[in-house]
PDB file of C-alpha atoms in Angstrom:
ATOM      1  CA  UNK A   1     -22.947 -43.505  -0.849  1.00 62.00           C
ATOM      2  CA  UNK A   2     -21.613 -41.036   2.246  1.00 80.00           C
ATOM      3  CA  UNK A   3     -18.359 -40.506   0.483  1.00 85.00           C
ATOM      4  CA  UNK A   4     -19.751 -39.395  -3.057  1.00 87.00           C
ATOM      5  CA  UNK A   5     -22.388 -37.449  -1.492  1.00 90.00           C
ATOM      6  CA  UNK A   6     -19.784 -35.666   0.666  1.00 90.00           C
ATOM      7  CA  UNK A   7     -17.476 -35.363  -2.461  1.00 91.00           C
ATOM      8  CA  UNK A   8     -20.049 -33.830  -4.341  1.00 93.00           C
ATOM      9  CA  UNK A   9     -21.131 -31.346  -1.390  1.00 93.00           C
ATOM     10  CA  UNK A  10     -17.572 -30.155  -1.123  1.00 94.00           C
ATOM     11  CA  UNK A  11     -17.393 -29.354  -4.871  1.00 94.00           C
ATOM     12  CA  UNK A  12     -20.695 -27.389  -4.678  1.00 95.00           C
ATOM     13  CA  UNK A  13     -19.885 -25.817  -1.173  1.00 95.00           C
ATOM     14  CA  UNK A  14     -16.578 -24.299  -2.624  1.00 95.00           C
ATOM     15  CA  UNK A  15     -18.365 -22.813  -5.659  1.00 95.00           C
ATOM     16  CA  UNK A  16     -21.276 -21.601  -3.449  1.00 96.00           C
ATOM     17  CA  UNK A  17     -18.383 -19.886  -1.166  1.00 95.00           C
ATOM     18  CA  UNK A  18     -16.939 -18.333  -4.674  1.00 94.00           C
ATOM     19  CA  UNK A  19     -20.128 -17.218  -5.489  1.00 93.00           C
ATOM     20  CA  UNK A  20     -20.834 -15.655  -2.133  1.00 93.00           C
ATOM     21  CA  UNK A  21     -17.334 -14.001  -1.877  1.00 93.00           C
ATOM     22  CA  UNK A  22     -17.479 -12.229  -5.109  1.00 91.00           C
ATOM     23  CA  UNK A  23     -21.018 -11.289  -5.126  1.00 91.00           C
ATOM     24  CA  UNK A  24     -20.884  -9.863  -1.935  1.00 89.00           C
ATOM     25  CA  UNK A  25     -17.804  -8.102  -2.637  1.00 90.00           C
ATOM     26  CA  UNK A  26     -19.453  -6.272  -5.627  1.00 89.00           C
ATOM     27  CA  UNK A  27     -22.183  -5.414  -3.719  1.00 88.00           C
ATOM     28  CA  UNK A  28     -20.393  -3.418  -0.676  1.00 88.00           C
ATOM     29  CA  UNK A  29     -17.471  -2.330  -2.678  1.00 88.00           C
ATOM     30  CA  UNK A  30     -18.497  -1.773  -6.314  1.00 88.00           C
ATOM     31  CA  UNK A  31     -22.367  -0.964  -6.329  1.00 89.00           C
ATOM     32  CA  UNK A  32     -22.296   0.651  -2.838  1.00 90.00           C
ATOM     33  CA  UNK A  33     -22.307   4.467  -3.461  1.00 90.00           C
ATOM     34  CA  UNK A  34     -20.384   5.819  -0.592  1.00 92.00           C
ATOM     35  CA  UNK A  35     -17.895   2.932  -0.781  1.00 92.00           C
ATOM     36  CA  UNK A  36     -17.233   3.324  -4.444  1.00 92.00           C
ATOM     37  CA  UNK A  37     -16.723   7.124  -4.265  1.00 93.00           C
ATOM     38  CA  UNK A  38     -14.652   6.849  -1.188  1.00 93.00           C
ATOM     39  CA  UNK A  39     -12.028   4.483  -3.192  1.00 93.00           C
ATOM     40  CA  UNK A  40     -12.573   6.428  -6.447  1.00 92.00           C
ATOM     41  CA  UNK A  41     -11.609   9.663  -4.833  1.00 93.00           C
ATOM     42  CA  UNK A  42      -8.506   8.006  -3.206  1.00 93.00           C
ATOM     43  CA  UNK A  43      -7.655   6.464  -6.612  1.00 93.00           C
ATOM     44  CA  UNK A  44      -7.882  10.050  -8.334  1.00 91.00           C
ATOM     45  CA  UNK A  45      -5.984  11.646  -5.821  1.00 92.00           C
ATOM     46  CA  UNK A  46      -2.870   9.317  -6.829  1.00 94.00           C
ATOM     47  CA  UNK A  47       0.007  11.018  -8.709  1.00 92.00           C
ATOM     48  CA  UNK A  48      -0.399   9.011 -11.729  1.00 92.00           C
ATOM     49  CA  UNK A  49      -4.163   9.205 -11.666  1.00 92.00           C
ATOM     50  CA  UNK A  50      -3.777  13.280 -11.300  1.00 92.00           C
ATOM     51  CA  UNK A  51      -1.651  13.104 -14.451  1.00 92.00           C
ATOM     52  CA  UNK A  52      -4.207  11.206 -16.244  1.00 90.00           C
ATOM     53  CA  UNK A  53      -6.564  13.457 -15.518  1.00 89.00           C
ATOM     54  CA  UNK A  54      -4.744  16.512 -16.140  1.00 88.00           C
ATOM     55  CA  UNK A  55      -3.679  14.938 -19.634  1.00 89.00           C
ATOM     56  CA  UNK A  56      -7.241  14.684 -20.669  1.00 87.00           C
ATOM     57  CA  UNK A  57      -8.231  17.958 -19.627  1.00 85.00           C
ATOM     58  CA  UNK A  58      -4.918  19.485 -21.284  1.00 86.00           C
ATOM     59  CA  UNK A  59      -5.859  17.342 -24.688  1.00 87.00           C
ATOM     60  CA  UNK A  60      -9.376  18.833 -24.649  1.00 84.00           C
ATOM     61  CA  UNK A  61      -7.988  22.324 -24.136  1.00 82.00           C
ATOM     62  CA  UNK A  62      -5.845  21.988 -27.065  1.00 84.00           C
ATOM     63  CA  UNK A  63      -8.191  20.759 -28.927  1.00 84.00           C
ATOM     64  CA  UNK A  64     -10.068  24.197 -28.530  1.00 80.00           C
ATOM     65  CA  UNK A  65      -6.921  26.293 -28.624  1.00 80.00           C
ATOM     66  CA  UNK A  66      -4.527  24.307 -31.125  1.00 83.00           C
ATOM     67  CA  UNK A  67      -1.471  27.220 -29.893  1.00 79.00           C
ATOM     68  CA  UNK A  68      -1.496  25.745 -26.789  1.00 77.00           C
ATOM     69  CA  UNK A  69       0.104  22.444 -28.013  1.00 80.00           C
ATOM     70  CA  UNK A  70       3.458  24.238 -27.526  1.00 76.00           C
ATOM     71  CA  UNK A  71       3.198  24.160 -23.426  1.00 76.00           C
ATOM     72  CA  UNK A  72       1.041  21.052 -23.187  1.00 81.00           C
ATOM     73  CA  UNK A  73       3.460  19.315 -21.021  1.00 83.00           C
ATOM     74  CA  UNK A  74       4.039  22.180 -18.704  1.00 80.00           C
ATOM     75  CA  UNK A  75       0.269  22.498 -18.445  1.00 81.00           C
ATOM     76  CA  UNK A  76      -0.216  18.865 -17.751  1.00 86.00           C
ATOM     77  CA  UNK A  77       2.270  19.040 -14.864  1.00 86.00           C
ATOM     78  CA  UNK A  78       0.751  21.892 -13.323  1.00 81.00           C
ATOM     79  CA  UNK A  79      -2.953  20.757 -13.453  1.00 85.00           C
ATOM     80  CA  UNK A  80      -1.806  17.721 -12.038  1.00 89.00           C
ATOM     81  CA  UNK A  81      -0.500  19.345  -8.961  1.00 86.00           C
ATOM     82  CA  UNK A  82      -3.805  21.380  -8.841  1.00 84.00           C
ATOM     83  CA  UNK A  83      -5.590  18.608  -8.699  1.00 86.00           C
ATOM     84  CA  UNK A  84      -4.171  17.432  -5.511  1.00 87.00           C
ATOM     85  CA  UNK A  85      -5.238  20.732  -3.638  1.00 85.00           C
ATOM     86  CA  UNK A  86      -8.085  21.053  -1.323  1.00 86.00           C
ATOM     87  CA  UNK A  87      -9.394  23.851  -3.821  1.00 81.00           C
ATOM     88  CA  UNK A  88     -10.384  20.951  -6.445  1.00 83.00           C
ATOM     89  CA  UNK A  89     -11.379  17.738  -4.172  1.00 87.00           C
ATOM     90  CA  UNK A  90     -15.071  18.488  -4.580  1.00 87.00           C
ATOM     91  CA  UNK A  91     -14.334  18.089  -8.426  1.00 86.00           C
ATOM     92  CA  UNK A  92     -12.543  14.846  -7.768  1.00 89.00           C
ATOM     93  CA  UNK A  93     -15.736  13.758  -5.609  1.00 91.00           C
ATOM     94  CA  UNK A  94     -17.914  14.754  -8.568  1.00 88.00           C
ATOM     95  CA  UNK A  95     -16.582  12.845 -11.549  1.00 89.00           C
ATOM     96  CA  UNK A  96     -16.651   9.435  -9.098  1.00 91.00           C
ATOM     97  CA  UNK A  97     -20.378  10.185  -8.123  1.00 91.00           C
ATOM     98  CA  UNK A  98     -20.966  10.527 -11.854  1.00 88.00           C
ATOM     99  CA  UNK A  99     -18.779   7.535 -12.920  1.00 88.00           C
ATOM    100  CA  UNK A 100     -20.748   5.337 -10.325  1.00 89.00           C
ATOM    101  CA  UNK A 101     -24.120   6.827 -11.393  1.00 88.00           C
ATOM    102  CA  UNK A 102     -23.664   5.701 -14.799  1.00 85.00           C
ATOM    103  CA  UNK A 103     -22.231   2.305 -13.901  1.00 84.00           C
ATOM    104  CA  UNK A 104     -25.180   1.077 -12.084  1.00 84.00           C
ATOM    105  CA  UNK A 105     -27.846   2.829 -14.330  1.00 84.00           C
ATOM    106  CA  UNK A 106     -26.636   1.689 -17.488  1.00 79.00           C
ATOM    107  CA  UNK A 107     -26.045   4.878 -18.968  1.00 80.00           C
ATOM    108  CA  UNK A 108     -23.028   4.954 -21.154  1.00 72.00           C
ATOM    109  CA  UNK A 109     -22.973   8.500 -22.162  1.00 77.00           C
ATOM    110  CA  UNK A 110     -19.489  10.756 -21.638  1.00 81.00           C
ATOM    111  CA  UNK A 111     -18.751  12.101 -18.218  1.00 84.00           C
ATOM    112  CA  UNK A 112     -18.863  15.914 -18.799  1.00 85.00           C
ATOM    113  CA  UNK A 113     -18.267  18.407 -15.904  1.00 84.00           C
ATOM    114  CA  UNK A 114     -18.586  21.823 -15.525  1.00 84.00           C
ATOM    115  CA  UNK A 115     -15.245  23.428 -14.636  1.00 82.00           C
ATOM    116  CA  UNK A 116     -16.709  27.016 -14.483  1.00 84.00           C
ATOM    117  CA  UNK A 117     -16.480  27.327 -10.861  1.00 82.00           C
ATOM    118  CA  UNK A 118     -12.650  26.351 -10.879  1.00 80.00           C
ATOM    119  CA  UNK A 119     -12.132  28.668 -13.969  1.00 81.00           C
ATOM    120  CA  UNK A 120      -9.556  31.276 -12.436  1.00 82.00           C
ATOM    121  CA  UNK A 121      -7.699  28.108 -10.768  1.00 79.00           C
ATOM    122  CA  UNK A 122      -7.629  26.173 -13.862  1.00 77.00           C
ATOM    123  CA  UNK A 123      -6.571  29.513 -15.862  1.00 80.00           C
ATOM    124  CA  UNK A 124      -4.089  30.723 -13.869  1.00 81.00           C
ATOM    125  CA  UNK A 125      -1.036  28.112 -14.980  1.00 75.00           C
ATOM    126  CA  UNK A 126      -2.083  29.052 -18.482  1.00 77.00           C
ATOM    127  CA  UNK A 127      -1.643  32.989 -17.567  1.00 80.00           C
ATOM    128  CA  UNK A 128       1.492  32.171 -15.558  1.00 80.00           C
ATOM    129  CA  UNK A 129       3.229  30.689 -18.998  1.00 75.00           C
ATOM    130  CA  UNK A 130       1.569  33.376 -21.351  1.00 78.00           C
ATOM    131  CA  UNK A 131      -1.263  35.791 -20.828  1.00 82.00           C
ATOM    132  CA  UNK A 132      -1.617  36.026 -24.495  1.00 81.00           C
ATOM    133  CA  UNK A 133      -2.340  32.179 -24.483  1.00 78.00           C
ATOM    134  CA  UNK A 134      -4.795  32.570 -21.577  1.00 80.00           C
ATOM    135  CA  UNK A 135      -6.669  35.205 -23.409  1.00 83.00           C
ATOM    136  CA  UNK A 136      -7.197  32.890 -26.140  1.00 83.00           C
ATOM    137  CA  UNK A 137      -9.415  30.064 -24.169  1.00 83.00           C
ATOM    138  CA  UNK A 138     -12.931  30.914 -24.287  1.00 83.00           C
ATOM    139  CA  UNK A 139     -14.622  30.891 -21.044  1.00 81.00           C
ATOM    140  CA  UNK A 140     -17.332  28.722 -22.806  1.00 82.00           C
ATOM    141  CA  UNK A 141     -15.112  25.906 -22.795  1.00 83.00           C
ATOM    142  CA  UNK A 142     -14.829  25.444 -18.811  1.00 82.00           C
ATOM    143  CA  UNK A 143     -18.489  25.040 -18.782  1.00 83.00           C
ATOM    144  CA  UNK A 144     -18.515  21.187 -20.276  1.00 84.00           C
ATOM    145  CA  UNK A 145     -15.363  19.442 -20.336  1.00 83.00           C
ATOM    146  CA  UNK A 146     -15.451  15.756 -21.166  1.00 83.00           C
ATOM    147  CA  UNK A 147     -13.554  13.846 -18.868  1.00 81.00           C
ATOM    148  CA  UNK A 148     -14.374  10.203 -20.143  1.00 78.00           C
ATOM    149  CA  UNK A 149     -16.013   9.699 -23.602  1.00 76.00           C
ATOM    150  CA  UNK A 150     -19.060   7.767 -24.453  1.00 72.00           C
ATOM    151  CA  UNK A 151     -19.375   3.791 -24.272  1.00 68.00           C
ATOM    152  CA  UNK A 152     -15.873   3.834 -21.624  1.00 70.00           C
ATOM    153  CA  UNK A 153     -17.723   3.494 -18.335  1.00 74.00           C
ATOM    154  CA  UNK A 154     -19.030  -0.036 -18.027  1.00 75.00           C
ATOM    155  CA  UNK A 155     -22.653  -1.038 -17.757  1.00 76.00           C
ATOM    156  CA  UNK A 156     -23.175  -2.782 -13.998  1.00 79.00           C
ATOM    157  CA  UNK A 157     -27.002  -2.261 -14.290  1.00 78.00           C
ATOM    158  CA  UNK A 158     -27.915  -5.761 -14.781  1.00 78.00           C
ATOM    159  CA  UNK A 159     -25.561  -6.829 -12.242  1.00 78.00           C
ATOM    160  CA  UNK A 160     -26.861  -4.410  -9.657  1.00 71.00           C
ATOM    161  CA  UNK A 161     -30.001  -6.031  -9.936  1.00 73.00           C
ATOM    162  CA  UNK A 162     -28.877  -9.389  -9.182  1.00 82.00           C
ATOM    163  CA  UNK A 163     -25.785  -9.194  -6.909  1.00 82.00           C
ATOM    164  CA  UNK A 164     -27.690  -9.269  -3.732  1.00 83.00           C
ATOM    165  CA  UNK A 165     -30.240 -11.770  -4.719  1.00 88.00           C
ATOM    166  CA  UNK A 166     -27.475 -14.033  -5.942  1.00 89.00           C
ATOM    167  CA  UNK A 167     -25.014 -13.414  -2.918  1.00 89.00           C
ATOM    168  CA  UNK A 168     -28.109 -14.168  -0.358  1.00 91.00           C
ATOM    169  CA  UNK A 169     -28.786 -17.460  -2.657  1.00 94.00           C
ATOM    170  CA  UNK A 170     -25.057 -18.381  -2.472  1.00 94.00           C
ATOM    171  CA  UNK A 171     -24.919 -18.229   1.196  1.00 93.00           C
ATOM    172  CA  UNK A 172     -27.959 -20.062   1.822  1.00 95.00           C
ATOM    173  CA  UNK A 173     -26.418 -22.808  -0.072  1.00 95.00           C
ATOM    174  CA  UNK A 174     -23.461 -22.432   1.391  1.00 95.00           C
ATOM    175  CA  UNK A 175     -25.366 -22.767   5.031  1.00 95.00           C
ATOM    176  CA  UNK A 176     -27.358 -26.000   3.719  1.00 96.00           C
ATOM    177  CA  UNK A 177     -24.142 -27.549   2.184  1.00 95.00           C
ATOM    178  CA  UNK A 178     -22.274 -27.278   5.552  1.00 95.00           C
ATOM    179  CA  UNK A 179     -25.253 -28.809   7.508  1.00 94.00           C
ATOM    180  CA  UNK A 180     -25.302 -31.631   5.210  1.00 93.00           C
ATOM    181  CA  UNK A 181     -21.685 -32.590   5.329  1.00 93.00           C
ATOM    182  CA  UNK A 182     -21.940 -32.196   9.332  1.00 91.00           C
ATOM    183  CA  UNK A 183     -24.921 -34.601   9.326  1.00 91.00           C
ATOM    184  CA  UNK A 184     -23.405 -37.055   6.478  1.00 90.00           C
ATOM    185  CA  UNK A 185     -19.763 -37.424   7.661  1.00 88.00           C
ATOM    186  CA  UNK A 186     -19.694 -39.723  10.807  1.00 86.00           C
ATOM    187  CA  UNK A 187     -16.065 -38.539  11.607  1.00 88.00           C
ATOM    188  CA  UNK A 188     -15.530 -34.752  12.954  1.00 87.00           C
ATOM    189  CA  UNK A 189     -12.031 -34.504  11.095  1.00 86.00           C
ATOM    190  CA  UNK A 190     -14.027 -35.647   7.678  1.00 90.00           C
ATOM    191  CA  UNK A 191     -16.317 -32.785   8.554  1.00 91.00           C
ATOM    192  CA  UNK A 192     -13.682 -30.241   8.876  1.00 92.00           C
ATOM    193  CA  UNK A 193     -11.448 -31.555   6.395  1.00 92.00           C
ATOM    194  CA  UNK A 194     -14.254 -31.085   3.320  1.00 94.00           C
ATOM    195  CA  UNK A 195     -15.521 -28.010   4.898  1.00 95.00           C
ATOM    196  CA  UNK A 196     -12.157 -26.692   4.788  1.00 95.00           C
ATOM    197  CA  UNK A 197     -11.087 -27.712   1.589  1.00 95.00           C
ATOM    198  CA  UNK A 198     -14.021 -25.898   0.428  1.00 96.00           C
ATOM    199  CA  UNK A 199     -13.126 -22.529   1.844  1.00 96.00           C
ATOM    200  CA  UNK A 200      -9.273 -23.246   0.750  1.00 96.00           C
ATOM    201  CA  UNK A 201     -10.366 -23.661  -2.891  1.00 96.00           C
ATOM    202  CA  UNK A 202     -13.045 -20.902  -3.091  1.00 95.00           C
ATOM    203  CA  UNK A 203     -10.538 -18.303  -1.235  1.00 94.00           C
ATOM    204  CA  UNK A 204      -7.771 -19.646  -3.769  1.00 94.00           C
ATOM    205  CA  UNK A 205      -9.663 -19.228  -6.640  1.00 93.00           C
ATOM    206  CA  UNK A 206     -11.106 -15.594  -5.806  1.00 92.00           C
ATOM    207  CA  UNK A 207      -7.609 -14.447  -5.232  1.00 90.00           C
ATOM    208  CA  UNK A 208      -6.239 -15.860  -8.415  1.00 88.00           C
ATOM    209  CA  UNK A 209      -9.110 -13.997 -10.124  1.00 84.00           C
ATOM    210  CA  UNK A 210      -7.931 -10.726  -8.986  1.00 81.00           C
ATOM    211  CA  UNK A 211      -4.447 -10.700 -11.187  1.00 76.00           C
ATOM    212  CA  UNK A 212      -6.627 -12.271 -14.074  1.00 74.00           C
ATOM    213  CA  UNK A 213      -8.923  -9.624 -13.826  1.00 70.00           C
ATOM    214  CA  UNK A 214      -6.179  -6.909 -13.726  1.00 66.00           C
ATOM    215  CA  UNK A 215      -4.631  -8.572 -16.872  1.00 65.00           C
ATOM    216  CA  UNK A 216      -8.226  -8.217 -18.550  1.00 67.00           C
ATOM    217  CA  UNK A 217      -8.442  -4.633 -17.582  1.00 63.00           C
ATOM    218  CA  UNK A 218      -5.061  -3.957 -19.226  1.00 62.00           C
ATOM    219  CA  UNK A 219      -5.797  -6.138 -22.395  1.00 61.00           C
ATOM    220  CA  UNK A 220      -9.308  -4.132 -23.103  1.00 60.00           C
ATOM    221  CA  UNK A 221      -8.072  -0.889 -22.724  1.00 61.00           C
ATOM    222  CA  UNK A 222      -4.997   0.365 -25.014  1.00 64.00           C
ATOM    223  CA  UNK A 223      -2.121   2.504 -23.415  1.00 68.00           C
ATOM    224  CA  UNK A 224      -4.079   6.029 -22.564  1.00 77.00           C
ATOM    225  CA  UNK A 225      -4.671   8.059 -19.876  1.00 81.00           C
ATOM    226  CA  UNK A 226      -8.004   6.674 -19.326  1.00 80.00           C
ATOM    227  CA  UNK A 227      -6.119   3.347 -19.020  1.00 80.00           C
ATOM    228  CA  UNK A 228      -4.153   4.504 -15.995  1.00 84.00           C
ATOM    229  CA  UNK A 229      -7.332   5.759 -14.550  1.00 85.00           C
ATOM    230  CA  UNK A 230      -9.245   2.323 -14.865  1.00 83.00           C
ATOM    231  CA  UNK A 231      -6.189   0.172 -14.026  1.00 85.00           C
ATOM    232  CA  UNK A 232      -5.568   2.164 -10.658  1.00 89.00           C
ATOM    233  CA  UNK A 233      -9.574   1.959  -9.955  1.00 88.00           C
ATOM    234  CA  UNK A 234      -9.244  -1.909 -10.588  1.00 87.00           C
ATOM    235  CA  UNK A 235      -6.424  -2.300  -8.081  1.00 89.00           C
ATOM    236  CA  UNK A 236      -7.894   0.122  -5.363  1.00 91.00           C
ATOM    237  CA  UNK A 237     -11.408  -2.060  -5.435  1.00 89.00           C
ATOM    238  CA  UNK A 238      -9.630  -5.425  -5.933  1.00 89.00           C
ATOM    239  CA  UNK A 239      -7.331  -5.143  -2.563  1.00 91.00           C
ATOM    240  CA  UNK A 240     -10.134  -5.366  -0.827  1.00 91.00           C
ATOM    241  CA  UNK A 241     -11.172  -8.658  -2.782  1.00 92.00           C
ATOM    242  CA  UNK A 242      -7.822 -10.086  -2.295  1.00 92.00           C
ATOM    243  CA  UNK A 243      -8.127  -9.360   1.672  1.00 93.00           C
ATOM    244  CA  UNK A 244     -11.620 -11.356   1.704  1.00 92.00           C
ATOM    245  CA  UNK A 245     -10.194 -14.169  -0.222  1.00 94.00           C
ATOM    246  CA  UNK A 246      -7.059 -14.710   1.918  1.00 94.00           C
ATOM    247  CA  UNK A 247      -9.435 -14.737   4.899  1.00 94.00           C
ATOM    248  CA  UNK A 248     -11.473 -17.940   3.109  1.00 94.00           C
ATOM    249  CA  UNK A 249      -8.145 -19.077   2.175  1.00 95.00           C
ATOM    250  CA  UNK A 250      -6.801 -19.023   5.615  1.00 96.00           C
ATOM    251  CA  UNK A 251      -9.870 -20.285   7.586  1.00 95.00           C
ATOM    252  CA  UNK A 252      -9.856 -23.206   5.199  1.00 96.00           C
ATOM    253  CA  UNK A 253      -6.078 -24.108   5.424  1.00 96.00           C
ATOM    254  CA  UNK A 254      -6.758 -24.049   9.342  1.00 95.00           C
ATOM    255  CA  UNK A 255      -9.528 -26.495   9.125  1.00 94.00           C
ATOM    256  CA  UNK A 256      -7.696 -28.550   7.019  1.00 94.00           C
ATOM    257  CA  UNK A 257      -4.429 -28.653   8.945  1.00 94.00           C
ATOM    258  CA  UNK A 258      -6.580 -29.451  12.239  1.00 93.00           C
ATOM    259  CA  UNK A 259      -8.421 -32.369   9.936  1.00 92.00           C
ATOM    260  CA  UNK A 260      -5.101 -33.681   9.191  1.00 91.00           C
ATOM    261  CA  UNK A 261      -3.715 -33.622  12.627  1.00 90.00           C
ATOM    262  CA  UNK A 262      -6.505 -34.924  14.120  1.00 86.00           C
ATOM    263  CA  UNK A 263      -6.446 -38.115  11.592  1.00 84.00           C
ATOM    264  CA  UNK A 264      -3.023 -38.556  12.035  1.00 87.00           C
ATOM    265  CA  UNK A 265      -3.812 -38.696  15.841  1.00 83.00           C
ATOM    266  CA  UNK A 266      -6.364 -41.069  15.494  1.00 79.00           C
ATOM    267  CA  UNK A 267      -4.109 -43.179  12.752  1.00 81.00           C
ATOM    268  CA  UNK A 268      -1.203 -43.509  15.418  1.00 79.00           C
ATOM    269  CA  UNK A 269      -3.913 -44.527  18.271  1.00 77.00           C
ATOM    270  CA  UNK A 270      -5.509 -46.775  16.455  1.00 73.00           C
ATOM    271  CA  UNK A 271      -1.874 -48.520  15.550  1.00 74.00           C
ATOM    272  CA  UNK A 272      -0.865 -48.616  19.386  1.00 72.00           C
ATOM    273  CA  UNK A 273      -4.015 -50.050  20.795  1.00 69.00           C
ATOM    274  CA  UNK A 274      -3.860 -52.870  18.117  1.00 60.00           C
TER     275      UNK A 274
END
């Protein structure tokens, strides 16, 4: 009876640790406003992300002033460099805050930003290329520029309500199962081996979920500037998930190795004494 109970507890413990690892990561890195905005700003400052945002802004501008299509590539390059300057860092923070607000509240409308404060900065490269073209850009365009269209932002409102509860429950279950394994197993290396296996499996599955998630992100987002932003943001957020998972895996590996060493020593001692 002991062996089946230990095996069952080991499996359920692995599931509980996996759930705890994922939900606490979601709560700490995705749902937390400060942590998310910090990660998002880092992502938006990456060259590929700046190029993607610049492409979106220029595309919107070209839709308004069709003649600018003749210099759109030049404008993308210039705008991308501008996004990396201190003058536009507040804009990146604003976009990050708007994105997080929509994610946690379930608001799936487009993200529209007011670029009026950056009117002169953004219009300068157009004016440098052609003052005539710059004169054609209406001032009203800067007041409402759509950065992300409606339906793009993922709805995490349901997750936001449940993540912490699930995380606390998973931790409580994990602690209870560890206590049960310690109480039921008669040999200490069996205890270490069972708990270590659960940590190892949970960490391994969590680590494998990261590239699987990246593949899903790429699959559901076509090859567009928006897809670049989503992939970059996922990679930044998932880095901490990978680190957490590898820590679990390492703890499990150490416990399993210690357990196997102890078992080997016990077997050798038993043979020697017999």
